[in-house]
Short mmCIF file of C-alpha atoms and ligand atoms in Angstrom, two decimals:
data_model
loop_
_atom_site.label_atom_id
_atom_site.label_comp_id
_atom_site.label_asym_id
_atom_site.label_seq_id
_atom_site.Cartn_x
_atom_site.Cartn_y
_atom_site.Cartn_z
CA MET A 8 68.51 34.65 -64.32
CA PRO A 9 70.34 37.91 -64.93
CA GLU A 10 73.72 37.75 -63.17
CA LEU A 11 76.00 40.65 -62.30
CA PRO A 12 77.49 41.04 -65.81
CA GLU A 13 74.03 41.17 -67.39
CA VAL A 14 72.88 43.68 -64.78
CA GLU A 15 75.97 45.80 -65.44
CA THR A 16 75.20 45.60 -69.17
CA VAL A 17 71.59 46.66 -68.61
CA MET A 18 72.71 49.51 -66.34
CA ARG A 19 75.15 50.76 -68.99
CA GLY A 20 72.42 50.48 -71.61
CA LEU A 21 70.07 52.59 -69.51
CA ARG A 22 72.81 55.11 -68.84
CA THR A 23 73.52 55.51 -72.54
CA ALA A 24 69.83 55.72 -73.39
CA ILE A 25 68.31 58.01 -70.81
CA GLU A 26 70.89 59.69 -68.56
CA GLY A 27 70.32 63.44 -68.63
CA HIS A 28 66.80 63.00 -70.00
CA LYS A 29 63.63 64.37 -68.46
CA ILE A 30 60.99 61.79 -67.58
CA VAL A 31 57.62 62.96 -68.90
CA HIS A 32 55.49 59.80 -68.82
CA VAL A 33 55.41 56.96 -66.32
CA THR A 34 52.96 54.12 -66.85
CA LEU A 35 52.43 51.55 -64.11
CA ASN A 36 50.45 48.60 -65.46
CA ARG A 37 50.30 47.00 -62.02
CA HIS A 38 50.84 48.11 -58.48
CA ASP A 39 53.43 45.51 -57.55
CA LEU A 40 56.07 43.05 -58.66
CA ARG A 41 57.70 41.01 -55.93
CA TRP A 42 56.63 43.73 -53.52
CA PRO A 43 54.11 46.57 -53.85
CA PHE A 44 55.45 49.66 -55.61
CA PRO A 45 55.86 52.70 -53.36
CA ALA A 46 52.72 54.84 -53.47
CA ASN A 47 54.72 57.87 -54.64
CA LEU A 48 56.74 56.04 -57.33
CA ARG A 49 55.12 57.67 -60.34
CA GLU A 50 54.85 61.09 -58.75
CA GLU A 51 58.54 61.23 -57.76
CA MET A 52 59.72 60.18 -61.23
CA LEU A 53 57.49 62.48 -63.25
CA ASN A 54 59.09 65.63 -64.65
CA GLN A 55 62.45 64.74 -63.15
CA ARG A 56 65.72 64.67 -64.99
CA VAL A 57 67.76 61.45 -64.70
CA VAL A 58 71.05 62.49 -63.14
CA SER A 59 73.02 59.23 -63.14
CA PHE A 60 72.98 55.46 -62.94
CA SER A 61 74.84 53.12 -60.67
CA ARG A 62 74.93 49.41 -59.87
CA ARG A 63 75.30 47.76 -56.48
CA ALA A 64 75.52 43.94 -56.63
CA LYS A 65 72.54 43.06 -58.85
CA TYR A 66 70.61 46.25 -58.13
CA ILE A 67 70.38 49.18 -60.52
CA LEU A 68 70.00 52.67 -59.09
CA MET A 69 68.58 55.49 -61.20
CA ARG A 70 69.24 58.83 -59.53
CA LEU A 71 66.89 61.71 -60.14
CA GLU A 72 67.23 65.47 -59.95
CA ASN A 73 64.95 65.61 -56.89
CA LYS A 74 67.43 63.46 -54.88
CA TRP A 75 65.31 60.34 -55.09
CA SER A 76 66.81 57.12 -56.43
CA VAL A 77 64.75 54.45 -58.15
CA LEU A 78 66.04 50.97 -57.32
CA PHE A 79 65.47 48.20 -59.86
CA HIS A 80 66.06 44.49 -59.44
CA LEU A 81 65.52 42.25 -62.46
CA GLY A 82 64.61 39.20 -60.36
CA MET A 83 64.55 35.90 -62.26
CA SER A 84 63.26 37.04 -65.62
CA GLY A 85 63.33 40.83 -65.72
CA ARG A 86 64.47 42.78 -68.78
CA MET A 87 64.67 46.42 -69.70
CA LEU A 88 63.50 47.15 -73.21
CA ILE A 89 65.14 50.28 -74.47
CA GLY A 90 63.54 51.90 -77.48
CA SER A 91 61.88 55.00 -78.82
CA VAL A 92 58.56 56.53 -77.85
CA GLY A 93 55.95 55.18 -80.25
CA GLN A 94 57.87 51.93 -80.72
CA ASN A 95 56.54 48.70 -79.19
CA GLU A 96 52.89 49.23 -80.11
CA PRO A 97 51.10 47.15 -79.03
CA PRO A 98 53.25 46.85 -75.90
CA PRO A 99 55.06 43.55 -75.30
CA LYS A 100 53.52 41.02 -72.92
CA HIS A 101 54.41 41.31 -69.25
CA GLU A 102 55.53 44.92 -69.59
CA HIS A 103 54.71 46.29 -66.16
CA VAL A 104 56.35 49.71 -66.07
CA ILE A 105 57.03 52.15 -68.90
CA ILE A 106 59.16 55.27 -68.55
CA GLU A 107 59.28 57.81 -71.37
CA SER A 108 61.56 60.80 -71.72
CA GLU A 109 60.94 64.18 -73.28
CA GLU A 110 63.86 63.35 -75.58
CA GLY A 111 61.87 60.41 -76.98
CA VAL A 112 63.34 57.36 -75.24
CA ARG A 113 61.04 54.64 -73.96
CA ILE A 114 62.12 52.16 -71.27
CA GLY A 115 59.90 49.15 -70.59
CA PHE A 116 60.37 46.87 -67.59
CA VAL A 117 59.27 43.39 -68.69
CA ASP A 118 59.15 40.62 -66.10
CA PRO A 119 57.04 37.52 -66.83
CA ARG A 120 57.74 35.81 -63.50
CA ARG A 121 57.45 39.00 -61.46
CA PHE A 122 60.29 38.33 -59.03
CA GLY A 123 61.71 41.72 -59.94
CA ALA A 124 61.44 44.75 -57.70
CA ILE A 125 61.20 48.52 -57.95
CA ASP A 126 61.61 50.79 -54.97
CA LEU A 127 62.30 54.41 -54.15
CA ILE A 128 64.89 55.70 -51.74
CA ARG A 129 66.43 59.06 -50.99
CA THR A 130 69.73 59.17 -52.87
CA ALA A 131 71.57 60.14 -49.70
CA ASP A 132 70.21 57.01 -47.97
CA GLU A 133 70.92 54.44 -50.71
CA ALA A 134 73.46 52.53 -48.65
CA SER A 135 70.99 52.01 -45.83
CA HIS A 136 68.24 50.55 -48.02
CA PRO A 137 67.22 47.20 -46.47
CA LEU A 138 68.19 45.35 -49.66
CA LEU A 139 71.60 47.01 -49.90
CA THR A 140 72.73 47.52 -46.34
CA LYS A 141 73.94 43.98 -45.68
CA LEU A 142 75.79 43.57 -48.97
CA GLY A 143 79.49 42.88 -48.83
CA LEU A 144 82.32 43.96 -51.08
CA GLU A 145 81.57 44.79 -54.71
CA PRO A 146 83.48 42.09 -56.67
CA LEU A 147 84.87 44.54 -59.22
CA SER A 148 86.01 46.95 -56.54
CA SER A 149 89.75 47.64 -56.39
CA LYS A 150 89.45 46.71 -52.71
CA LEU A 151 89.02 43.04 -53.60
CA ASP A 152 92.48 41.48 -53.48
CA GLY A 153 94.29 38.49 -52.00
CA PRO A 154 94.86 39.80 -48.48
CA VAL A 155 91.23 40.98 -48.23
CA LEU A 156 89.93 37.56 -49.34
CA GLN A 157 92.18 35.73 -46.92
CA GLU A 158 91.18 38.01 -44.07
CA MET A 159 87.48 37.75 -44.99
CA PHE A 160 87.51 33.96 -44.79
CA ALA A 161 90.12 33.49 -42.04
CA THR A 162 87.57 32.24 -39.51
CA LYS A 163 85.52 30.18 -42.00
CA ARG A 164 86.97 26.87 -40.93
CA HIS A 165 83.81 24.87 -41.60
CA THR A 166 82.42 26.65 -44.65
CA PRO A 167 83.32 25.37 -48.12
CA ILE A 168 85.01 28.04 -50.24
CA LYS A 169 82.22 27.69 -52.83
CA THR A 170 79.54 28.50 -50.25
CA ALA A 171 81.53 31.37 -48.75
CA LEU A 172 82.01 33.00 -52.16
CA LEU A 173 78.25 32.93 -52.77
CA ASP A 174 77.51 34.59 -49.43
CA GLN A 175 76.35 38.14 -50.26
CA ARG A 176 77.57 39.42 -46.90
CA TYR A 177 81.17 38.88 -48.02
CA ILE A 178 81.17 39.48 -51.76
CA ALA A 179 77.96 40.85 -53.26
CA GLY A 180 76.35 39.63 -56.46
CA LEU A 181 79.04 37.20 -57.59
CA GLY A 182 76.59 34.49 -58.70
CA ASN A 183 76.86 30.73 -59.03
CA ILE A 184 78.23 30.62 -62.58
CA TYR A 185 81.11 32.96 -61.85
CA VAL A 186 82.01 31.30 -58.54
CA CYS A 187 82.31 27.92 -60.32
CA GLU A 188 84.37 29.43 -63.12
CA ALA A 189 86.67 31.37 -60.77
CA LEU A 190 87.38 28.31 -58.61
CA PHE A 191 88.16 26.25 -61.71
CA LYS A 192 90.47 28.88 -63.11
CA THR A 193 92.27 29.11 -59.76
CA ARG A 194 92.39 25.28 -59.50
CA ILE A 195 90.73 25.28 -56.09
CA HIS A 196 88.44 22.38 -55.14
CA PRO A 197 84.98 23.75 -54.24
CA GLU A 198 84.75 21.65 -51.07
CA ARG A 199 87.92 23.08 -49.52
CA THR A 200 87.24 25.21 -46.47
CA ALA A 201 87.26 28.94 -47.05
CA SER A 202 89.94 29.44 -44.41
CA SER A 203 92.35 27.11 -46.24
CA LEU A 204 93.21 29.60 -49.00
CA THR A 205 96.94 30.22 -49.21
CA GLU A 206 98.27 33.70 -49.83
CA GLU A 207 99.03 32.81 -53.45
CA GLU A 208 95.62 31.19 -54.01
CA ALA A 209 93.78 34.15 -52.51
CA HIS A 210 95.73 36.50 -54.74
CA LEU A 211 94.94 34.46 -57.87
CA LEU A 212 91.31 33.93 -56.88
CA ALA A 213 90.69 37.66 -56.45
CA ARG A 214 92.32 38.35 -59.82
CA ASN A 215 90.41 35.57 -61.58
CA ILE A 216 87.05 36.70 -60.15
CA GLN A 217 87.64 40.15 -61.59
CA ASP A 218 88.99 38.86 -64.92
CA ILE A 219 86.02 36.54 -65.42
CA LEU A 220 83.46 39.22 -64.59
CA THR A 221 85.20 41.78 -66.78
CA THR A 222 85.27 39.34 -69.70
CA ALA A 223 81.61 38.49 -69.17
CA ILE A 224 80.65 42.17 -69.08
CA ALA A 225 82.61 42.76 -72.28
CA SER A 226 80.72 39.97 -74.04
CA GLY A 227 77.45 41.12 -72.46
CA GLY A 228 78.15 44.48 -74.01
CA SER A 229 77.99 42.93 -77.44
CA SER A 230 74.49 41.60 -76.72
CA LEU A 231 73.26 45.05 -75.70
CA ARG A 232 71.08 45.16 -78.80
CA ASP A 233 69.03 42.35 -77.24
CA TYR A 234 67.72 44.83 -74.74
CA VAL A 235 66.72 47.25 -77.47
CA GLN A 236 64.35 44.89 -79.25
CA SER A 237 61.43 43.24 -77.55
CA ASP A 238 62.04 39.89 -79.24
CA GLY A 239 65.78 39.79 -78.61
CA THR A 240 67.47 36.62 -77.45
CA ARG A 241 70.47 36.61 -75.20
CA GLY A 242 73.93 35.61 -76.28
CA GLY A 243 77.12 36.35 -74.49
CA TYR A 244 79.31 34.75 -71.92
CA GLN A 245 77.70 31.29 -71.81
CA ASP A 246 79.83 30.11 -74.74
CA LEU A 247 82.92 30.83 -72.67
CA HIS A 248 82.03 28.65 -69.66
CA LEU A 249 84.77 26.19 -68.81
CA VAL A 250 82.88 24.16 -66.18
CA TYR A 251 79.45 25.64 -65.55
CA GLY A 252 76.68 23.50 -67.07
CA ARG A 253 79.23 21.03 -68.50
CA GLU A 254 78.64 17.97 -66.27
CA GLY A 255 79.90 14.79 -67.97
CA GLU A 256 81.79 16.70 -70.67
CA ALA A 257 85.57 16.59 -70.96
CA CYS A 258 87.50 19.16 -68.94
CA ARG A 259 88.76 21.89 -71.25
CA GLN A 260 92.04 22.04 -69.36
CA CYS A 261 93.15 18.44 -68.77
CA SER A 262 90.92 16.78 -71.43
CA SER A 263 91.14 13.45 -69.56
CA THR A 264 88.56 14.06 -66.82
CA GLU A 265 84.81 14.62 -66.98
CA ILE A 266 83.37 17.69 -65.32
CA GLN A 267 81.49 16.70 -62.16
CA ARG A 268 78.51 18.28 -60.49
CA LEU A 269 77.76 18.36 -56.78
CA ILE A 270 75.20 20.21 -54.68
CA GLN A 271 76.42 22.69 -52.08
CA SER A 272 73.93 24.68 -50.01
CA GLY A 273 71.25 23.78 -52.52
CA ARG A 274 73.19 25.06 -55.53
CA SER A 275 74.94 23.10 -58.28
CA THR A 276 78.71 23.23 -58.32
CA PHE A 277 80.58 22.21 -61.48
CA TYR A 278 84.26 21.34 -61.19
CA CYS A 279 87.09 19.15 -62.47
CA PRO A 280 88.28 16.71 -59.79
CA SER A 281 91.69 16.44 -61.48
CA CYS A 282 92.43 20.12 -62.00
CA GLN A 283 90.96 21.43 -58.74
CA LYS A 284 92.70 20.47 -55.51
ZN1 LIG B 19 90.59 19.06 -65.62
#
């Protein structure tokens, strides 16, 4: 599933490829993904220049000259194939939406499992879109720091820190992998209550969340070519995981303990019982 760093990478790829371009062809091969496409989707995109791109949590926003924004969510299996007009013939399987620019760039939205989403919203109203309005702090925002984390979780006396960090209403789009990695790096046990963070821990946790995401985005950047070719495979941050997906393997910090897995709110948590207290 594309996590925040992959979504950021895709957004940057789109920005590089098509920002400033004029959209001259829009092909919709279906009328829905997770939800039906807006009836005016094609019409509002056609003959518009792409003004800018932005990311909010795991949503990509493509802003158009006519003050409409196209919202993309990659769902479980979505990918953006960035190429040239005339490339990808015949089109790849599961390519549901194709956008072509006058300048010759072709963007294909491929999503085999169809949990992705595309919607339209007035640019001025982006923040009040139903999918965006309840989202909490952007994890890479400069606003995320120790005092903010401590304040955020001050009343969470019964919620494990792991669960609280995954709650989109507090921090948006962090994702299971990065929560596990950040708790490990900060040496915090995932079952501790969210309100138990000390000032020092909150400070380190905020810093580690941002470091881990920044590193992941940097390595995602090197796999950008995967989004250019239809047969690309993903590389990237997974080689750098210290705990995630490593159940039963030796801890990379203390070497003497095996990484454990537990289930919290239906999600796997990976941690080292020796290093994380
Ligand atoms: Zn350890």
